[in-house]
Tab-separated table of C-alpha atoms in Angstrom:
chain	number	residue	atom	x	y	z
G	205	MET	CA	7.655	-2.905	-5.168
G	206	LYS	CA	5.147	-1.033	-3.222
G	207	LEU	CA	1.653	-1.262	-4.686
G	208	ALA	CA	0.008	1.766	-3.344
G	209	THR	CA	-2.670	1.871	-6.008
G	210	ILE	CA	-3.414	-1.799	-5.799
G	211	ARG	CA	-6.196	-2.469	-3.370
G	212	THR	CA	-5.023	-3.591	0.034
G	213	ILE	CA	-7.242	-5.296	2.582
G	214	PRO	CA	-10.184	-3.008	3.386
G	215	LEU	CA	-11.163	-5.125	6.368
G	216	LEU	CA	-7.797	-4.495	7.950
G	217	ALA	CA	-7.887	-0.797	7.172
G	218	MET	CA	-11.341	-0.445	8.672
G	219	GLY	CA	-10.409	-2.355	11.792
G	220	LEU	CA	-13.607	-3.527	13.431
G	221	ALA	CA	-15.977	-1.510	11.278
G	222	LEU	CA	-17.642	-4.712	10.161
G	223	ILE	CA	-18.406	-5.676	13.723
G	224	SER	CA	-21.328	-3.294	13.685
G	225	VAL	CA	-23.085	-5.250	10.953
G	226	GLY	CA	-25.678	-7.658	12.274
G	227	HIS	CA	-25.298	-10.841	10.256
G	228	ALA	CA	-27.284	-12.937	12.639
G	229	GLU	CA	-30.661	-11.323	12.052
G	230	GLU	CA	-33.367	-13.807	11.313
G	231	ARG	CA	-34.682	-13.461	7.805
G	232	GLU	CA	-37.930	-15.031	6.838
G	233	VAL	CA	-37.103	-14.979	3.130
G	234	ASP	CA	-33.786	-14.985	1.328
G	235	ARG	CA	-33.291	-15.024	-2.405
G	236	ILE	CA	-30.641	-14.918	-5.098
G	237	VAL	CA	-29.896	-11.430	-6.399
G	238	ALA	CA	-27.065	-12.433	-8.758
G	239	VAL	CA	-25.535	-15.544	-10.278
G	240	VAL	CA	-21.769	-15.184	-10.707
G	241	GLU	CA	-20.289	-18.008	-12.773
G	242	GLU	CA	-21.297	-21.068	-10.712
G	243	ASP	CA	-21.727	-19.102	-7.491
G	244	VAL	CA	-24.565	-16.918	-6.183
G	245	ILE	CA	-25.001	-13.713	-4.182
G	246	LEU	CA	-27.925	-13.667	-1.772
G	247	LYS	CA	-30.170	-10.785	-0.807
G	248	SER	CA	-28.988	-11.183	2.780
G	249	GLU	CA	-25.379	-10.586	1.706
G	250	LEU	CA	-26.405	-7.455	-0.158
G	251	ASP	CA	-28.423	-6.173	2.810
G	252	ASP	CA	-25.540	-6.761	5.212
G	253	ALA	CA	-23.102	-4.902	2.956
G	254	ILE	CA	-25.487	-1.946	2.620
G	255	THR	CA	-26.048	-1.823	6.373
G	256	HIS	CA	-22.304	-1.630	6.871
G	257	LEU	CA	-22.018	1.159	4.278
G	258	GLU	CA	-24.864	3.111	5.872
G	259	ARG	CA	-23.139	3.068	9.249
G	260	GLN	CA	-19.855	4.183	7.709
G	261	VAL	CA	-21.521	7.067	5.879
G	262	GLN	CA	-23.469	8.113	8.969
G	263	ALA	CA	-20.238	8.119	10.996
G	264	ARG	CA	-18.807	10.606	8.488
G	265	GLY	CA	-21.881	12.805	8.844
G	266	GLU	CA	-22.929	12.208	5.240
G	267	SER	CA	-26.041	10.782	3.620
G	268	LEU	CA	-26.677	8.166	0.954
G	269	PRO	CA	-28.712	8.398	-2.254
G	270	PRO	CA	-31.932	6.359	-2.571
G	271	ARG	CA	-31.796	2.702	-1.590
G	272	SER	CA	-32.268	1.496	-5.170
G	273	VAL	CA	-29.150	3.385	-6.275
G	274	VAL	CA	-27.071	2.033	-3.399
G	275	GLU	CA	-28.282	-1.520	-4.062
G	276	GLU	CA	-27.170	-1.336	-7.679
G	277	GLN	CA	-23.741	0.026	-6.773
G	278	MET	CA	-23.198	-2.403	-3.926
G	279	LEU	CA	-24.329	-5.418	-5.928
G	280	GLU	CA	-21.823	-4.592	-8.663
G	281	ARG	CA	-19.080	-4.389	-6.029
G	282	LEU	CA	-20.089	-7.762	-4.594
G	283	ILE	CA	-20.092	-9.240	-8.094
G	284	MET	CA	-16.602	-7.956	-8.805
G	285	ASN	CA	-15.332	-9.176	-5.432
G	286	ARG	CA	-16.766	-12.629	-6.118
G	287	LEU	CA	-15.239	-12.742	-9.589
G	288	GLU	CA	-11.838	-11.765	-8.222
G	289	VAL	CA	-11.950	-14.522	-5.601
G	290	LEU	CA	-13.029	-17.111	-8.163
G	291	ARG	CA	-10.312	-16.034	-10.616
G	292	ALA	CA	-7.667	-16.028	-7.885
G	293	GLU	CA	-8.540	-19.527	-6.766
G	294	SER	CA	-8.733	-20.867	-10.324
G	295	THR	CA	-5.252	-19.515	-11.117
G	296	GLY	CA	-3.588	-21.092	-8.107
G	297	ILE	CA	-3.484	-18.179	-5.684
G	298	ARG	CA	-3.763	-19.436	-2.133
G	299	VAL	CA	-4.107	-17.848	1.295
G	300	SER	CA	-2.966	-20.104	4.122
G	301	ASP	CA	-4.460	-20.309	7.588
G	302	SER	CA	-1.298	-18.694	8.962
G	303	ASP	CA	-1.742	-15.788	6.526
G	304	VAL	CA	-5.275	-15.247	7.818
G	305	ASP	CA	-4.105	-15.568	11.416
G	306	GLN	CA	-1.530	-12.849	10.827
G	307	ALA	CA	-4.197	-10.586	9.317
G	308	LEU	CA	-6.507	-11.236	12.263
G	309	ASN	CA	-3.707	-10.333	14.655
G	310	HIS	CA	-3.305	-7.079	12.744
G	311	VAL	CA	-7.025	-6.308	13.093
G	312	ALA	CA	-6.940	-7.103	16.808
G	313	GLN	CA	-3.818	-4.987	17.455
G	314	ASN	CA	-5.261	-2.023	15.541
G	315	ASN	CA	-8.229	-2.126	17.904
G	316	GLY	CA	-6.183	-2.654	21.072
G	317	MET	CA	-7.455	-6.210	21.501
G	318	THR	CA	-6.220	-9.734	21.763
G	319	ILE	CA	-7.528	-12.356	19.348
G	320	GLU	CA	-9.819	-13.702	22.061
G	321	GLN	CA	-11.210	-10.237	22.729
G	322	LEU	CA	-11.752	-9.785	18.997
G	323	ARG	CA	-13.657	-13.059	18.865
G	324	MET	CA	-15.827	-12.029	21.802
G	325	ALA	CA	-16.543	-8.613	20.273
G	326	LEU	CA	-17.614	-10.211	17.010
G	327	GLU	CA	-19.776	-12.844	18.647
G	328	SER	CA	-21.426	-10.292	20.940
G	329	ASP	CA	-22.559	-8.497	17.778
G	330	GLY	CA	-23.877	-11.701	16.242
G	331	ILE	CA	-21.015	-12.366	13.823
G	332	GLU	CA	-19.509	-15.817	13.605
G	333	PHE	CA	-15.726	-15.701	13.959
G	334	SER	CA	-15.378	-18.242	11.153
G	335	GLU	CA	-17.389	-15.938	8.880
G	336	PHE	CA	-15.121	-13.001	9.685
G	337	ARG	CA	-12.070	-15.169	8.903
G	338	GLU	CA	-13.550	-16.080	5.546
G	339	GLU	CA	-14.193	-12.431	4.677
G	340	ILE	CA	-10.564	-11.611	5.393
G	341	ARG	CA	-9.394	-14.612	3.358
G	342	GLN	CA	-11.402	-13.433	0.355
G	343	GLU	CA	-10.068	-9.902	0.634
G	344	MET	CA	-6.519	-11.274	0.693
G	345	LEU	CA	-7.196	-13.408	-2.393
G	346	SER	CA	-8.472	-10.354	-4.282
G	347	SER	CA	-5.470	-8.301	-3.217
G	348	ARG	CA	-3.007	-10.969	-4.327
G	349	LEU	CA	-4.735	-11.324	-7.675
G	350	ARG	CA	-4.322	-7.609	-8.313
G	351	GLN	CA	-0.706	-7.745	-7.197
G	352	ARG	CA	-0.053	-10.613	-9.610
G	353	VAL	CA	-1.518	-8.579	-12.474
G	354	ALA	CA	0.657	-5.590	-11.574
G	355	GLN	CA	3.809	-7.652	-11.133
G	356	SER	CA	3.382	-9.220	-14.579
G	357	MET	CA	4.082	-5.844	-16.197
G	358	ASP	CA	7.439	-4.917	-17.713
G	359	ASP	CA	9.913	-3.341	-15.305
G	360	ILE	CA	10.196	0.421	-15.082
G	361	THR	CA	13.366	1.444	-16.948
G	362	GLU	CA	15.967	3.988	-15.865
G	363	THR	CA	15.227	5.915	-19.072
G	364	GLU	CA	11.569	6.273	-18.083
G	365	ILE	CA	12.631	7.562	-14.680
G	366	ASP	CA	15.066	10.039	-16.254
G	367	MET	CA	12.348	11.330	-18.580
G	368	LEU	CA	9.943	11.808	-15.686
G	369	LEU	CA	12.521	13.647	-13.610
G	370	ALA	CA	13.424	15.825	-16.587
G	371	SER	CA	9.799	16.862	-16.964
G	372	ASP	CA	10.075	19.018	-13.788
G	373	ARG	CA	6.625	17.803	-12.776
G	374	LEU	CA	7.783	15.494	-9.991
G	375	GLY	CA	8.255	16.686	-6.451
G	376	GLY	CA	5.870	19.618	-6.724
G	377	ARG	CA	2.401	19.884	-5.250
G	378	GLU	CA	0.330	16.864	-4.355
G	379	TYR	CA	-3.435	16.723	-4.782
G	380	LEU	CA	-6.169	15.105	-2.706
G	381	LEU	CA	-8.619	13.849	-5.332
G	382	SER	CA	-12.020	12.266	-5.798
G	383	GLN	CA	-13.411	10.954	-9.065
G	384	ILE	CA	-16.643	9.967	-10.777
G	385	VAL	CA	-16.298	7.365	-13.533
G	386	ILE	CA	-18.829	6.801	-16.321
G	387	ASN	CA	-17.787	3.608	-18.105
G	388	VAL	CA	-17.805	3.018	-21.851
G	389	PRO	CA	-18.092	-0.639	-22.985
G	390	GLU	CA	-15.207	-2.362	-24.755
G	391	ALA	CA	-15.384	-1.762	-28.532
G	392	ALA	CA	-18.185	0.759	-27.927
G	393	SER	CA	-20.071	2.199	-30.869
G	394	PRO	CA	-20.067	5.985	-31.452
G	395	ALA	CA	-23.626	6.053	-30.118
G	396	GLU	CA	-22.592	4.341	-26.882
G	397	VAL	CA	-19.682	6.749	-26.440
G	398	SER	CA	-21.991	9.688	-27.049
G	399	GLU	CA	-24.510	8.346	-24.525
G	400	ALA	CA	-21.836	7.917	-21.840
G	401	GLU	CA	-20.510	11.412	-22.501
G	402	GLY	CA	-24.028	12.793	-22.169
G	403	ARG	CA	-24.439	11.078	-18.774
G	404	ALA	CA	-21.112	12.538	-17.646
G	405	GLU	CA	-22.207	16.021	-18.725
G	406	GLU	CA	-25.459	15.598	-16.811
G	407	VAL	CA	-23.559	14.644	-13.658
G	408	LEU	CA	-21.232	17.598	-14.142
G	409	GLY	CA	-24.263	19.857	-14.448
G	410	GLN	CA	-25.626	18.597	-11.129
G	411	LEU	CA	-22.242	19.212	-9.503
G	412	ARG	CA	-22.172	22.747	-10.890
G	413	GLY	CA	-25.648	23.157	-9.455
G	414	GLY	CA	-24.449	22.348	-5.948
G	415	MET	CA	-24.750	18.563	-5.612
G	416	ASP	CA	-22.244	17.128	-3.138
G	417	PHE	CA	-19.421	15.360	-4.995
G	418	ALA	CA	-19.308	12.343	-2.663
G	419	ALA	CA	-23.060	11.868	-2.987
G	420	ALA	CA	-22.776	12.158	-6.772
G	421	ALA	CA	-20.011	9.541	-6.804
G	422	ILE	CA	-22.096	7.113	-4.772
G	423	THR	CA	-25.083	7.742	-7.039
G	424	TYR	CA	-23.500	7.783	-10.492
G	425	SER	CA	-19.886	6.607	-10.478
G	426	GLN	CA	-18.960	3.196	-11.828
G	427	GLY	CA	-15.450	3.343	-10.376
G	428	ALA	CA	-14.178	0.890	-7.761
G	429	GLU	CA	-14.139	3.621	-5.086
G	430	ALA	CA	-17.666	4.912	-5.816
G	431	LEU	CA	-19.087	3.833	-2.454
G	432	GLU	CA	-16.284	5.746	-0.699
G	433	GLY	CA	-17.442	8.931	-2.394
G	434	GLY	CA	-14.919	8.490	-5.210
G	435	ASP	CA	-11.959	9.068	-2.871
G	436	LEU	CA	-8.589	8.578	-4.620
G	437	GLY	CA	-6.431	9.868	-1.767
G	438	TRP	CA	-3.293	11.987	-2.164
G	439	ARG	CA	-1.713	11.796	-5.624
G	440	ASN	CA	1.270	13.477	-7.190
G	441	LEU	CA	0.646	14.597	-10.777
G	442	ASN	CA	2.800	11.799	-12.109
G	443	ALA	CA	0.880	9.140	-10.222
G	444	LEU	CA	-1.981	10.007	-12.583
G	445	PRO	CA	-2.536	9.531	-16.313
G	446	PRO	CA	-1.237	12.561	-18.225
G	447	MET	CA	-4.729	13.658	-19.265
G	448	PHE	CA	-5.667	13.928	-15.560
G	449	ALA	CA	-2.465	15.758	-14.633
G	450	ASP	CA	-2.992	18.305	-17.387
G	451	GLU	CA	-6.492	19.083	-16.088
G	452	ILE	CA	-5.657	19.565	-12.399
G	453	GLU	CA	-2.116	21.000	-12.425
G	454	GLY	CA	-2.132	24.318	-10.593
G	455	GLN	CA	-5.801	24.042	-9.582
G	456	GLU	CA	-6.984	25.039	-6.127
G	457	PRO	CA	-9.158	23.036	-3.654
G	458	GLY	CA	-12.772	22.848	-4.779
G	459	THR	CA	-11.953	22.674	-8.492
G	460	ILE	CA	-13.993	20.222	-10.569
G	461	ALA	CA	-12.447	19.098	-13.868
G	462	GLY	CA	-13.877	17.080	-16.723
G	463	PRO	CA	-15.436	15.112	-18.160
G	464	ILE	CA	-12.076	13.654	-19.248
G	465	ARG	CA	-12.098	10.966	-21.949
G	466	THR	CA	-10.115	7.854	-20.952
G	467	PRO	CA	-9.828	4.342	-22.440
G	468	ALA	CA	-12.397	3.196	-19.870
G	469	GLY	CA	-14.911	6.019	-20.337
G	470	PHE	CA	-15.325	9.520	-18.907
G	471	VAL	CA	-13.977	10.830	-15.599
G	472	ILE	CA	-14.870	13.876	-13.513
G	473	LEU	CA	-12.241	14.915	-10.963
G	474	GLN	CA	-12.526	17.004	-7.829
G	475	VAL	CA	-9.492	18.638	-6.195
G	476	ARG	CA	-10.225	18.491	-2.456
G	477	ASP	CA	-6.891	19.763	-1.147
G	478	THR	CA	-3.254	20.389	-2.121
G	479	ARG	CA	0.097	20.281	-0.360
G	480	ASP	CA	3.775	20.874	-1.141
G	481	HIS	CA	6.217	18.037	-1.587
G	482	SER	CA	8.741	18.277	1.250
G	483	GLN	CA	12.537	18.313	1.065
G	484	VAL	CA	14.252	15.127	2.296
G	485	ILE	CA	17.091	15.785	4.771
G	486	VAL	CA	18.712	12.780	6.440
G	487	ARG	CA	21.487	12.345	9.008
G	488	GLU	CA	24.395	10.300	7.675
G	489	TYR	CA	27.355	8.754	9.490
G	490	ARG	CA	30.897	7.862	8.512
G	491	ALA	CA	32.521	5.194	10.662
G	492	ARG	CA	34.892	2.238	10.699
G	493	HIS	CA	34.325	-1.047	12.418
G	494	ILE	CA	35.984	-4.344	13.195
G	495	MET	CA	33.866	-7.440	13.609
G	496	VAL	CA	34.876	-10.842	14.948
G	497	GLU	CA	32.198	-13.382	14.142
G	498	PRO	CA	31.853	-16.664	16.039
G	499	THR	CA	32.226	-19.725	13.778
G	500	GLU	CA	32.539	-23.459	14.123
G	501	LEU	CA	36.227	-22.898	14.815
G	502	VAL	CA	35.845	-19.727	16.928
G	503	SER	CA	33.591	-19.898	19.992
G	504	PRO	CA	31.647	-16.836	21.215
G	505	GLU	CA	34.080	-16.594	24.133
G	506	GLN	CA	37.093	-16.679	21.815
G	507	ALA	CA	35.481	-14.046	19.559
G	508	GLU	CA	34.960	-11.771	22.539
G	509	GLN	CA	38.570	-12.228	23.692
G	510	ARG	CA	39.914	-11.416	20.210
G	511	ILE	CA	37.873	-8.190	19.962
G	512	ARG	CA	39.044	-7.114	23.416
G	513	ASP	CA	42.652	-7.779	22.447
G	514	LEU	CA	42.178	-5.664	19.314
G	515	HIS	CA	40.599	-2.877	21.385
G	516	GLU	CA	43.681	-2.805	23.620
G	517	ARG	CA	45.986	-2.593	20.590
G	518	ILE	CA	43.954	0.363	19.258
G	519	ALA	CA	44.155	2.032	22.654
G	520	ASP	CA	47.944	1.514	22.544
G	521	GLY	CA	48.104	3.453	19.292
G	522	GLU	CA	47.893	0.879	16.506
G	523	ASP	CA	46.037	1.946	13.348
G	524	PHE	CA	42.326	1.047	13.368
G	525	ALA	CA	42.148	0.618	9.578
G	526	GLU	CA	45.141	-1.729	9.425
G	527	LEU	CA	43.763	-3.913	12.199
G	528	ALA	CA	40.409	-4.026	10.391
G	529	ARG	CA	42.104	-5.205	7.186
G	530	SER	CA	43.957	-7.948	9.060
G	531	TYR	CA	41.379	-9.186	11.549
G	532	SER	CA	37.800	-8.106	10.712
G	533	THR	CA	35.562	-10.926	9.515
G	534	ASP	CA	33.194	-8.486	7.786
G	535	GLU	CA	34.233	-9.201	4.190
G	536	THR	CA	32.417	-6.183	2.733
G	537	SER	CA	34.364	-3.621	4.758
G	538	ALA	CA	37.612	-5.337	5.847
G	539	ASN	CA	39.487	-4.556	2.617
G	540	LEU	CA	38.447	-0.907	3.030
G	541	GLY	CA	39.973	-0.722	6.477
G	542	GLY	CA	36.570	-1.319	8.051
G	543	LEU	CA	35.100	1.773	6.369
G	544	LEU	CA	31.334	2.299	6.524
G	545	ASN	CA	31.119	5.338	4.283
G	546	TRP	CA	28.246	7.820	4.760
G	547	PHE	CA	25.258	5.698	5.664
G	548	PRO	CA	21.816	6.750	6.954
G	549	THR	CA	20.523	6.116	10.440
G	550	GLY	CA	19.987	2.425	11.156
G	551	GLN	CA	21.483	1.025	7.950
G	552	TYR	CA	23.843	-1.298	9.807
G	553	GLY	CA	21.433	-2.409	12.490
G	554	SER	CA	20.304	-1.233	15.871
G	555	SER	CA	23.381	-2.361	17.833
G	556	ILE	CA	25.822	-0.232	15.836
G	557	GLN	CA	23.387	2.694	15.655
G	558	GLN	CA	22.771	2.696	19.400
G	559	MET	CA	26.512	2.769	19.990
G	560	LEU	CA	26.999	5.680	17.557
G	561	ASP	CA	24.182	7.618	19.228
G	562	ARG	CA	26.205	7.588	22.475
G	563	MET	CA	29.472	8.673	20.852
G	564	GLU	CA	31.121	11.814	19.478
G	565	PRO	CA	33.166	11.951	16.251
G	566	GLY	CA	36.707	10.710	16.866
G	567	GLU	CA	35.774	8.265	19.614
G	568	VAL	CA	36.355	4.499	19.552
G	569	SER	CA	33.704	2.362	21.209
G	570	GLU	CA	34.138	-0.277	23.825
G	571	PRO	CA	33.674	-3.835	22.473
G	572	PHE	CA	29.994	-4.703	22.090
G	573	ARG	CA	27.952	-7.585	20.772
G	574	SER	CA	25.316	-7.787	18.054
G	575	GLN	CA	23.505	-10.725	16.493
G	576	SER	CA	26.380	-11.032	14.005
G	577	GLY	CA	29.291	-11.056	16.424
G	578	TRP	CA	31.571	-8.795	18.474
G	579	HIS	CA	32.397	-5.266	17.280
G	580	ILE	CA	34.496	-2.185	17.790
G	581	VAL	CA	33.337	1.036	16.080
G	582	LYS	CA	35.311	4.192	15.368
G	583	PHE	CA	32.966	7.155	14.834
G	584	GLU	CA	34.594	9.411	12.236
G	585	ASP	CA	31.996	12.024	11.235
G	586	VAL	CA	28.316	12.922	10.911
G	587	ARG	CA	26.436	15.244	8.538
G	588	GLU	CA	22.997	16.376	7.465
G	589	ALA	CA	22.565	15.445	3.799
G	590	ASP	CA	19.970	16.584	1.290
G	591	ARG	CA	18.661	13.363	-0.247
G	592	THR	CA	15.749	14.959	-2.052
G	593	ALA	CA	17.149	13.907	-5.449
G	594	ASP	CA	17.489	10.279	-4.350
G	595	ALA	CA	14.032	10.348	-2.819
G	596	MET	CA	12.591	11.874	-5.972
G	597	ARG	CA	14.156	9.166	-8.104
G	598	SER	CA	12.685	6.495	-5.859
G	599	GLN	CA	9.359	8.301	-5.908
G	600	ALA	CA	9.497	8.539	-9.703
G	601	ARG	CA	9.981	4.782	-10.006
G	602	GLU	CA	7.141	4.154	-7.588
G	603	MET	CA	4.786	6.574	-9.298
G	604	LEU	CA	5.454	5.197	-12.768
G	605	PHE	CA	4.768	1.719	-11.451
G	606	GLU	CA	1.610	2.808	-9.663
G	607	GLN	CA	0.244	4.612	-12.684
G	608	ARG	CA	0.915	1.683	-14.993
G	609	ALA	CA	-0.361	-0.829	-12.451
G	610	GLU	CA	-3.590	1.057	-11.899
G	611	GLU	CA	-4.286	1.134	-15.622
G	612	GLU	CA	-3.349	-2.533	-16.059
G	613	VAL	CA	-5.476	-3.736	-13.146
G	614	GLU	CA	-8.438	-1.682	-14.343
G	615	ARG	CA	-8.093	-3.150	-17.845
G	616	PHE	CA	-7.847	-6.664	-16.396
G	617	LEU	CA	-10.955	-6.211	-14.249
G	618	ARG	CA	-12.993	-4.834	-17.146
G	619	GLN	CA	-11.952	-7.760	-19.308
G	620	MET	CA	-12.711	-10.265	-16.551
G	621	ARG	CA	-16.157	-8.746	-16.019
G	622	GLY	CA	-16.917	-8.857	-19.726
G	623	GLU	CA	-15.822	-12.475	-20.114
G	624	SER	CA	-17.661	-13.794	-17.042
G	625	TYR	CA	-21.174	-15.127	-16.746
G	626	VAL	CA	-23.191	-12.810	-14.518
G	627	ASP	CA	-26.972	-12.876	-14.190
G	628	VAL	CA	-28.320	-9.958	-12.113
G	629	ARG	CA	-31.696	-10.733	-10.538
G	630	LEU	CA	-32.094	-7.724	-8.248
């Protein structure tokens, strides 16, 4: 399943954004700012991460809160990243060298470079290529840990999908959201809950007074996306917990909702934009085909000769469907007279699709070859079909999974943080 809410690899998404960070600066003094289990985070690591964030924020034309606030937020992110890597490794999750190589190729391609050009660009900015590889490896470990947590959940049932579709809340408007999270500790006392709610109300008051939401998220939010200004991206109502959906449904861009009580604490939401869910219209084809597949007993040359003989028999007036039943080696369609009944573009591979694209309904193709064997295709009909219902059902399954996965991963991370030894020395 697609894990849209599970963190992917930020390094890959950002391309070469990290290249601008100068890791090679000489530092007269370095010190430990946090002990994480049996590992440590150094002041130099924290400084490098903040430098990278500053350049990102400046590129967006925004500004950061005071350095002390950013340090606290960034250190907590580094702590969580380190804990995720340690937990992944201790539970047997591995990232091979070939996995990292593939990710590096992706980074290079996204920036229009070869691997060697990527290496040179990194080294010219003072970054060791081996260090960049290790950063990508750690990001991949974290991502796979989160995916494992999500995949351990119970499957989404057809009944759940039916209930969601029956709610008439799927397929409507989508919302571009940001959030500010004020956490409440596990098993919090009423006083701790009241204190967190008071902090959330104070933040809301500053927002009502004109404070920029992204700046407020960087300053106050304890959510994983705080340093991105609380950006949640585009969400359909049903990709969100019900208490969020109830607050924002029908709201216009600029709306601020909350504080909303959640199992993790209090959340303030901002609606940045909205859009309509589009109708899904696809082109579908109806065709018949005969395939002769080379085997140990049938050489490629013999397969080609058989398909050409069959093509001549069709041209002489013999029934395509009957010949398909007798001679086609495609077991899934032979008993149906070679019928490929109403399929979307590309379903049966590029070779068949390219042939159909050159034909008109009623025509029979010349023999042609694909990776599977030799073919003849009879193009019967084409139509434009409204597949919005099918798409909505698929979207419903995906959204239910995403919503549940997001909650499960968040619960797992909170538990992991609470159970781990962390000594902050900033």
